[in-house]
Tab-separated table of C-alpha atoms in Angstrom:
chain	number	residue	atom	x	y	z
A	1	MET	CA	-16.107	7.569	3.229
A	2	THR	CA	-17.517	3.986	3.441
A	3	GLN	CA	-20.643	5.345	2.827
A	4	THR	CA	-20.434	7.184	0.124
A	5	PRO	CA	-22.490	6.309	-2.757
A	6	LEU	CA	-20.417	5.371	-5.477
A	7	PHE	CA	-21.116	4.384	-9.318
A	8	LEU	CA	-18.163	2.145	-10.961
A	9	HIS	CA	-18.242	1.710	-14.500
A	10	ASP	CA	-18.647	-2.200	-15.429
A	11	GLU	CA	-14.853	-2.191	-16.212
A	12	VAL	CA	-13.761	-0.981	-13.067
A	13	ALA	CA	-16.478	-3.100	-10.994
A	14	SER	CA	-15.004	-5.608	-12.545
A	15	ALA	CA	-11.158	-5.571	-11.771
A	16	LEU	CA	-11.873	-5.095	-8.783
A	17	ARG	CA	-13.611	-8.127	-7.932
A	18	ASP	CA	-11.513	-10.028	-9.877
A	19	GLY	CA	-8.570	-8.484	-7.828
A	20	HIS	CA	-7.059	-7.256	-10.975
A	21	PRO	CA	-4.796	-3.886	-11.031
A	22	VAL	CA	-6.932	-0.130	-10.986
A	23	VAL	CA	-5.456	2.923	-11.273
A	24	ALA	CA	-7.486	6.048	-10.330
A	25	LEU	CA	-7.049	9.228	-12.360
A	26	GLU	CA	-8.212	12.620	-11.051
A	27	SER	CA	-10.138	15.223	-13.654
A	28	THR	CA	-9.261	18.504	-12.428
A	29	ILE	CA	-6.207	18.102	-14.406
A	30	LEU	CA	-8.168	18.220	-17.681
A	31	SER	CA	-10.999	20.486	-16.867
A	32	HIS	CA	-8.490	23.261	-15.367
A	33	GLY	CA	-4.895	22.421	-15.629
A	34	LEU	CA	-4.933	21.913	-19.733
A	35	PRO	CA	-6.194	23.965	-22.869
A	36	TYR	CA	-9.384	22.888	-24.560
A	37	GLY	CA	-8.608	20.231	-26.939
A	38	ARG	CA	-4.928	19.233	-25.207
A	39	ASN	CA	-7.130	18.437	-22.553
A	40	LEU	CA	-8.640	15.287	-23.906
A	41	ASP	CA	-6.117	13.784	-26.134
A	42	VAL	CA	-4.281	13.724	-22.358
A	43	GLY	CA	-6.799	12.148	-20.883
A	44	ARG	CA	-7.136	9.248	-23.459
A	45	ARG	CA	-3.247	9.168	-23.395
A	46	LEU	CA	-3.312	8.861	-19.588
A	47	GLU	CA	-5.879	6.015	-19.818
A	48	ARG	CA	-4.137	4.091	-22.687
A	49	VAL	CA	-0.622	4.180	-20.616
A	50	VAL	CA	-2.131	2.653	-18.034
A	51	ARG	CA	-3.832	-0.212	-19.805
A	52	GLU	CA	-0.299	-0.838	-21.623
A	53	ASN	CA	1.273	-1.241	-18.633
A	54	GLY	CA	-1.209	-3.763	-17.355
A	55	ALA	CA	-3.745	-1.911	-15.269
A	56	ILE	CA	-7.081	-0.967	-15.594
A	57	PRO	CA	-7.419	3.497	-15.337
A	58	ALA	CA	-10.535	4.700	-13.373
A	59	THR	CA	-10.820	8.610	-14.335
A	60	ILE	CA	-13.064	9.505	-11.085
A	61	ALA	CA	-15.365	12.977	-11.469
A	62	VAL	CA	-18.862	13.536	-10.552
A	63	LEU	CA	-21.353	14.145	-12.839
A	64	ASP	CA	-25.006	15.528	-12.002
A	65	GLY	CA	-24.603	14.899	-8.198
A	66	ARG	CA	-23.209	11.401	-8.706
A	67	ALA	CA	-19.675	10.559	-7.839
A	68	VAL	CA	-18.629	8.401	-10.898
A	69	ILE	CA	-15.740	5.662	-11.054
A	70	GLY	CA	-13.941	4.849	-14.459
A	71	LEU	CA	-15.459	7.644	-16.942
A	72	SER	CA	-16.856	6.191	-20.295
A	73	PRO	CA	-15.548	7.875	-23.596
A	74	GLU	CA	-18.517	10.106	-23.899
A	75	GLU	CA	-18.379	10.868	-19.947
A	76	LEU	CA	-14.518	11.962	-20.207
A	77	ALA	CA	-15.244	14.276	-23.391
A	78	ARG	CA	-17.634	16.346	-21.209
A	79	VAL	CA	-14.947	16.443	-18.412
A	80	CYS	CA	-12.751	17.610	-20.904
A	81	ALA	CA	-15.609	20.260	-23.277
A	82	PRO	CA	-15.171	24.115	-23.606
A	83	GLY	CA	-18.125	25.544	-21.358
A	84	ALA	CA	-18.752	22.405	-19.558
A	85	GLY	CA	-19.054	24.478	-16.461
A	86	LEU	CA	-17.581	22.005	-13.535
A	87	GLU	CA	-16.827	22.876	-10.288
A	88	LYS	CA	-13.067	21.835	-8.783
A	89	LEU	CA	-14.001	19.795	-6.304
A	90	SER	CA	-11.908	19.314	-2.942
A	91	LEU	CA	-13.020	16.422	-0.601
A	92	ARG	CA	-15.062	19.110	1.425
A	93	ASP	CA	-17.370	19.954	-1.477
A	94	LEU	CA	-18.068	16.223	-2.577
A	95	GLY	CA	-21.354	16.239	-0.078
A	96	PRO	CA	-22.867	19.759	-1.445
A	97	ALA	CA	-22.132	18.378	-5.260
A	98	ALA	CA	-23.794	15.120	-4.454
A	99	GLY	CA	-26.939	17.019	-2.437
A	100	LEU	CA	-27.623	19.945	-5.257
A	101	GLY	CA	-26.895	17.413	-8.118
A	102	ARG	CA	-24.145	19.725	-9.234
A	103	SER	CA	-21.261	18.024	-11.717
A	104	GLY	CA	-17.199	18.642	-10.962
A	105	ALA	CA	-13.508	17.460	-11.614
A	106	THR	CA	-12.012	16.312	-8.415
A	107	THR	CA	-8.999	17.247	-6.989
A	108	VAL	CA	-6.024	15.257	-5.479
A	109	ALA	CA	-8.271	15.488	-2.116
A	110	ALA	CA	-11.201	14.350	-3.723
A	111	THR	CA	-9.755	11.844	-6.078
A	112	SER	CA	-7.784	10.034	-3.230
A	113	ALA	CA	-10.749	9.879	-1.039
A	114	LEU	CA	-13.199	8.160	-3.820
A	115	ALA	CA	-10.748	5.931	-4.720
A	116	ALA	CA	-10.440	4.609	-0.940
A	117	ALA	CA	-13.805	4.241	-0.827
A	118	ALA	CA	-14.024	2.400	-4.072
A	119	GLY	CA	-11.147	0.099	-2.987
A	120	ILE	CA	-8.509	1.558	-5.434
A	121	GLY	CA	-5.305	2.073	-3.657
A	122	VAL	CA	-2.929	3.176	-6.675
A	123	PHE	CA	-3.543	7.053	-7.788
A	124	ALA	CA	-1.930	9.008	-10.409
A	125	THR	CA	-1.416	12.732	-10.527
A	126	GLY	CA	0.848	15.599	-11.722
A	127	GLY	CA	1.543	17.141	-8.191
A	128	LEU	CA	0.294	17.423	-4.924
A	129	GLY	CA	-1.022	20.332	-3.446
A	130	GLY	CA	0.815	21.322	-0.465
A	131	VAL	CA	1.573	24.849	2.165
A	132	HIS	CA	1.466	27.947	0.228
A	133	LEU	CA	4.018	30.409	0.450
A	134	GLY	CA	2.503	33.255	2.918
A	135	ALA	CA	0.688	30.607	4.989
A	136	THR	CA	2.319	31.785	8.075
A	137	HIS	CA	-0.485	34.609	7.874
A	138	SER	CA	-2.788	33.330	5.244
A	139	TRP	CA	-3.176	29.773	6.868
A	140	ASP	CA	-3.353	28.269	3.427
A	141	VAL	CA	-2.522	24.669	3.220
A	142	SER	CA	-4.432	22.364	0.503
A	143	ALA	CA	-6.494	19.890	1.440
A	144	ASP	CA	-4.573	17.201	0.008
A	145	LEU	CA	-1.920	17.030	2.720
A	146	GLY	CA	-4.879	16.074	5.713
A	147	VAL	CA	-6.756	13.991	3.489
A	148	LEU	CA	-3.355	11.750	2.901
A	149	ALA	CA	-3.382	11.363	6.061
A	150	GLN	CA	-6.632	9.976	6.763
A	151	VAL	CA	-7.127	7.403	3.431
A	152	PRO	CA	-4.456	4.797	2.468
A	153	THR	CA	-4.219	5.802	-1.111
A	154	VAL	CA	-0.636	5.642	-2.401
A	155	VAL	CA	-0.310	9.526	-4.578
A	156	VAL	CA	2.153	9.009	-7.573
A	157	CYS	CA	3.267	12.420	-8.388
A	158	SER	CA	6.478	14.693	-9.383
A	159	GLY	CA	6.312	16.418	-5.954
A	160	VAL	CA	4.942	19.720	-5.253
A	161	LYS	CA	5.410	22.352	-7.609
A	162	SER	CA	7.800	24.884	-6.651
A	163	VAL	CA	5.523	28.325	-6.326
A	164	LEU	CA	4.517	26.316	-3.022
A	165	ASP	CA	6.399	25.741	0.424
A	166	ILE	CA	8.318	22.750	-0.404
A	167	ALA	CA	9.896	22.751	3.216
A	168	ALA	CA	6.597	23.719	5.100
A	169	THR	CA	4.430	20.882	2.908
A	170	LEU	CA	7.551	18.255	3.722
A	171	GLN	CA	6.898	18.719	7.633
A	172	VAL	CA	3.422	18.655	7.480
A	173	LEU	CA	3.428	15.482	5.676
A	174	GLU	CA	6.452	13.848	8.207
A	175	THR	CA	3.882	15.596	10.916
A	176	ARG	CA	0.605	13.592	9.823
A	177	SER	CA	2.854	10.380	9.427
A	178	VAL	CA	2.437	10.344	5.882
A	179	PRO	CA	6.097	8.453	4.075
A	180	VAL	CA	7.081	10.092	1.144
A	181	LEU	CA	9.395	7.596	-1.495
A	182	GLY	CA	11.272	8.821	-3.669
A	183	TYR	CA	11.351	6.836	-6.708
A	184	ARG	CA	14.842	6.626	-8.021
A	185	THR	CA	15.777	9.077	-6.368
A	186	ASP	CA	17.183	10.796	-2.976
A	187	ASP	CA	15.785	14.320	-3.515
A	188	PHE	CA	12.168	15.376	-3.426
A	189	PRO	CA	10.863	16.367	-7.216
A	190	ALA	CA	9.775	19.994	-7.599
A	191	PHE	CA	6.623	19.271	-10.209
A	192	TYR	CA	8.894	21.312	-13.334
A	193	LEU	CA	12.370	20.251	-12.070
A	194	ARG	CA	13.904	16.929	-10.940
A	195	SER	CA	14.772	18.132	-7.480
A	196	SER	CA	13.878	20.845	-5.304
A	197	GLY	CA	16.723	20.509	-2.985
A	198	HIS	CA	15.557	18.574	-0.257
A	199	PRO	CA	15.943	15.125	0.711
A	200	VAL	CA	13.473	12.529	0.640
A	201	GLY	CA	13.324	9.911	3.772
A	202	TRP	CA	13.389	6.731	1.537
A	203	ARG	CA	14.067	5.564	-2.044
A	204	ALA	CA	12.471	3.001	-4.167
A	205	ASN	CA	14.614	1.884	-7.315
A	206	ASP	CA	11.595	-0.090	-8.989
A	207	PRO	CA	8.251	-0.740	-8.605
A	208	LEU	CA	8.476	-4.025	-6.571
A	209	GLU	CA	10.426	-2.063	-4.001
A	210	ALA	CA	7.999	0.616	-4.047
A	211	ALA	CA	5.104	-2.136	-3.606
A	212	ALA	CA	7.335	-3.629	-1.139
A	213	VAL	CA	7.038	-0.458	1.185
A	214	ILE	CA	3.368	0.087	0.456
A	215	SER	CA	2.269	-3.414	1.374
A	216	ALA	CA	4.401	-2.752	4.562
A	217	HIS	CA	3.556	0.481	5.348
A	218	ARG	CA	-0.429	-0.770	5.053
A	219	ASP	CA	0.507	-3.377	8.086
A	220	PHE	CA	1.685	-0.578	10.395
A	221	ALA	CA	-0.725	2.764	9.085
A	222	ASP	CA	-3.967	3.995	7.759
A	223	SER	CA	-2.569	6.926	6.264
A	224	GLY	CA	-1.473	6.874	2.265
A	225	LEU	CA	1.809	6.909	0.885
A	226	LEU	CA	3.467	9.794	-1.737
A	227	LEU	CA	5.670	8.066	-3.801
A	228	ALA	CA	7.384	11.125	-5.671
A	229	ASN	CA	8.343	10.532	-9.243
A	230	PRO	CA	10.699	12.777	-10.776
A	231	ILE	CA	9.515	14.414	-14.242
A	232	PRO	CA	11.337	12.484	-17.226
A	233	PRO	CA	15.271	14.499	-17.697
A	234	GLU	CA	14.087	15.137	-21.124
A	235	SER	CA	11.636	17.232	-20.253
A	236	GLU	CA	12.388	18.950	-17.381
A	237	MET	CA	12.078	22.583	-17.593
A	238	ASP	CA	15.346	24.772	-18.084
A	239	ARG	CA	16.019	26.303	-14.002
A	240	ALA	CA	17.341	29.146	-15.508
A	241	LEU	CA	13.917	30.075	-17.486
A	242	HIS	CA	11.918	28.617	-14.392
A	243	ASP	CA	13.760	30.867	-11.745
A	244	ARG	CA	13.129	33.762	-14.162
A	245	LEU	CA	9.338	32.832	-14.127
A	246	LEU	CA	9.397	32.427	-10.704
A	247	ARG	CA	11.032	35.442	-9.827
A	248	GLU	CA	8.981	37.443	-12.050
A	249	GLY	CA	5.732	35.782	-10.751
A	250	LEU	CA	6.435	37.100	-7.273
A	251	ALA	CA	6.810	40.313	-8.461
A	252	LYS	CA	4.121	40.222	-9.996
A	253	VAL	CA	1.708	38.928	-7.197
A	254	ASP	CA	4.037	41.580	-4.853
A	255	ARG	CA	3.044	44.265	-7.062
A	256	ASP	CA	-0.683	43.567	-7.638
A	257	GLY	CA	-1.628	43.037	-3.966
A	258	VAL	CA	-2.584	39.239	-4.669
A	259	ARG	CA	-2.844	37.560	-1.408
A	260	GLY	CA	-3.806	34.018	-0.034
A	261	ALA	CA	-5.669	31.427	-2.338
A	262	ASP	CA	-4.996	33.598	-5.474
A	263	VAL	CA	-1.548	33.610	-5.218
A	264	THR	CA	-0.372	29.994	-6.411
A	265	PRO	CA	-3.225	30.715	-9.640
A	266	VAL	CA	-1.325	33.764	-10.225
A	267	LEU	CA	1.961	32.100	-10.443
A	268	LEU	CA	1.057	28.670	-12.313
A	269	GLU	CA	-0.893	31.705	-14.976
A	270	HIS	CA	1.963	33.373	-15.187
A	271	PHE	CA	3.865	30.146	-15.554
A	272	HIS	CA	2.037	29.318	-18.493
A	273	THR	CA	1.643	32.448	-20.719
A	274	ALA	CA	5.275	33.320	-19.981
A	275	SER	CA	7.021	30.410	-20.744
A	276	GLY	CA	5.653	29.786	-24.185
A	277	GLY	CA	4.545	26.573	-23.321
A	278	VAL	CA	7.003	24.772	-21.950
A	279	SER	CA	5.137	24.448	-18.780
A	280	ILE	CA	2.377	22.640	-20.106
A	281	ASP	CA	4.797	20.249	-22.303
A	282	ALA	CA	6.371	19.375	-18.818
A	283	ASN	CA	3.085	18.783	-17.022
A	284	GLU	CA	1.854	16.785	-19.698
A	285	ALA	CA	5.038	14.604	-19.884
A	286	LEU	CA	5.506	14.080	-15.923
A	287	VAL	CA	1.706	13.102	-15.568
A	288	LEU	CA	2.096	10.412	-17.980
A	289	SER	CA	5.094	9.209	-16.627
A	290	ASN	CA	3.646	9.192	-13.524
A	291	ALA	CA	0.343	6.882	-14.784
A	292	ARG	CA	2.623	4.863	-16.338
A	293	LEU	CA	4.501	3.966	-12.845
A	294	ALA	CA	1.325	3.940	-10.622
A	295	ALA	CA	0.041	1.078	-13.433
A	296	GLU	CA	3.531	-0.870	-13.158
A	297	VAL	CA	3.085	-0.407	-8.966
A	298	ALA	CA	-0.590	-1.824	-8.991
A	299	VAL	CA	0.321	-4.477	-11.043
A	300	ALA	CA	3.098	-5.421	-8.998
A	301	LEU	CA	1.323	-4.738	-5.788
A	302	SER	CA	-1.592	-7.262	-7.176
């Protein structure tokens, strides 16, 4: 990724040049994860939270074939506009999108790689991609896991969604030598839930401890690091509601014969529609919390 052509917003370029903390933010959550209107509000609030906690935000997307690191207000509005026609770009899609002059929102994998190429070491998102249910047959494993093994980006997230195979996801991270650091928790979070029931190997209790671990990890390895920050307690989804939605979603998937990469989107759509908006509220709360923590860690690292 070191030779990837990038366009850095002046503020981001200046911050990086002067050694000021910068936090990368992805665009897929805005273009594909939240409804119109709310997505632009969340995008602006994410950038504001990063600023309020001492860092410069750099929302990332590909616009007209150009990888943009730090969207202008107009570009952010474009990403969030209805009918924007943005592709969903993973790392493998960056070359085709750039070569063909297309526009797209970047996933965790693409954002991590572009952030690293720009010299940004900390990235806040909602949840990491992982091993999908039934992957022993479909081989459906998110590119996020492989990219984290290859780039030194710290990803601050609330674990992975419970519709994924969490145990298998953690195993892949271990195999690829990506450390998982729980923030004020000994349990790996499950996005809408504060605990998945799976332990994490290491814990940090404040941003300075997290920064110390990140700095030491970079002395030994080139891989990224996952900082797992549970959803705020007041925003956690009721576990009984969560478990019911998951049972219903899995039954729907089985009934409709959904397979492979289509399983997770169907499950998440069921969560959104059948929860009366509870899952979207939880999504917003956790990603804002992660942006705040990422800024605090970036400041500590600087």
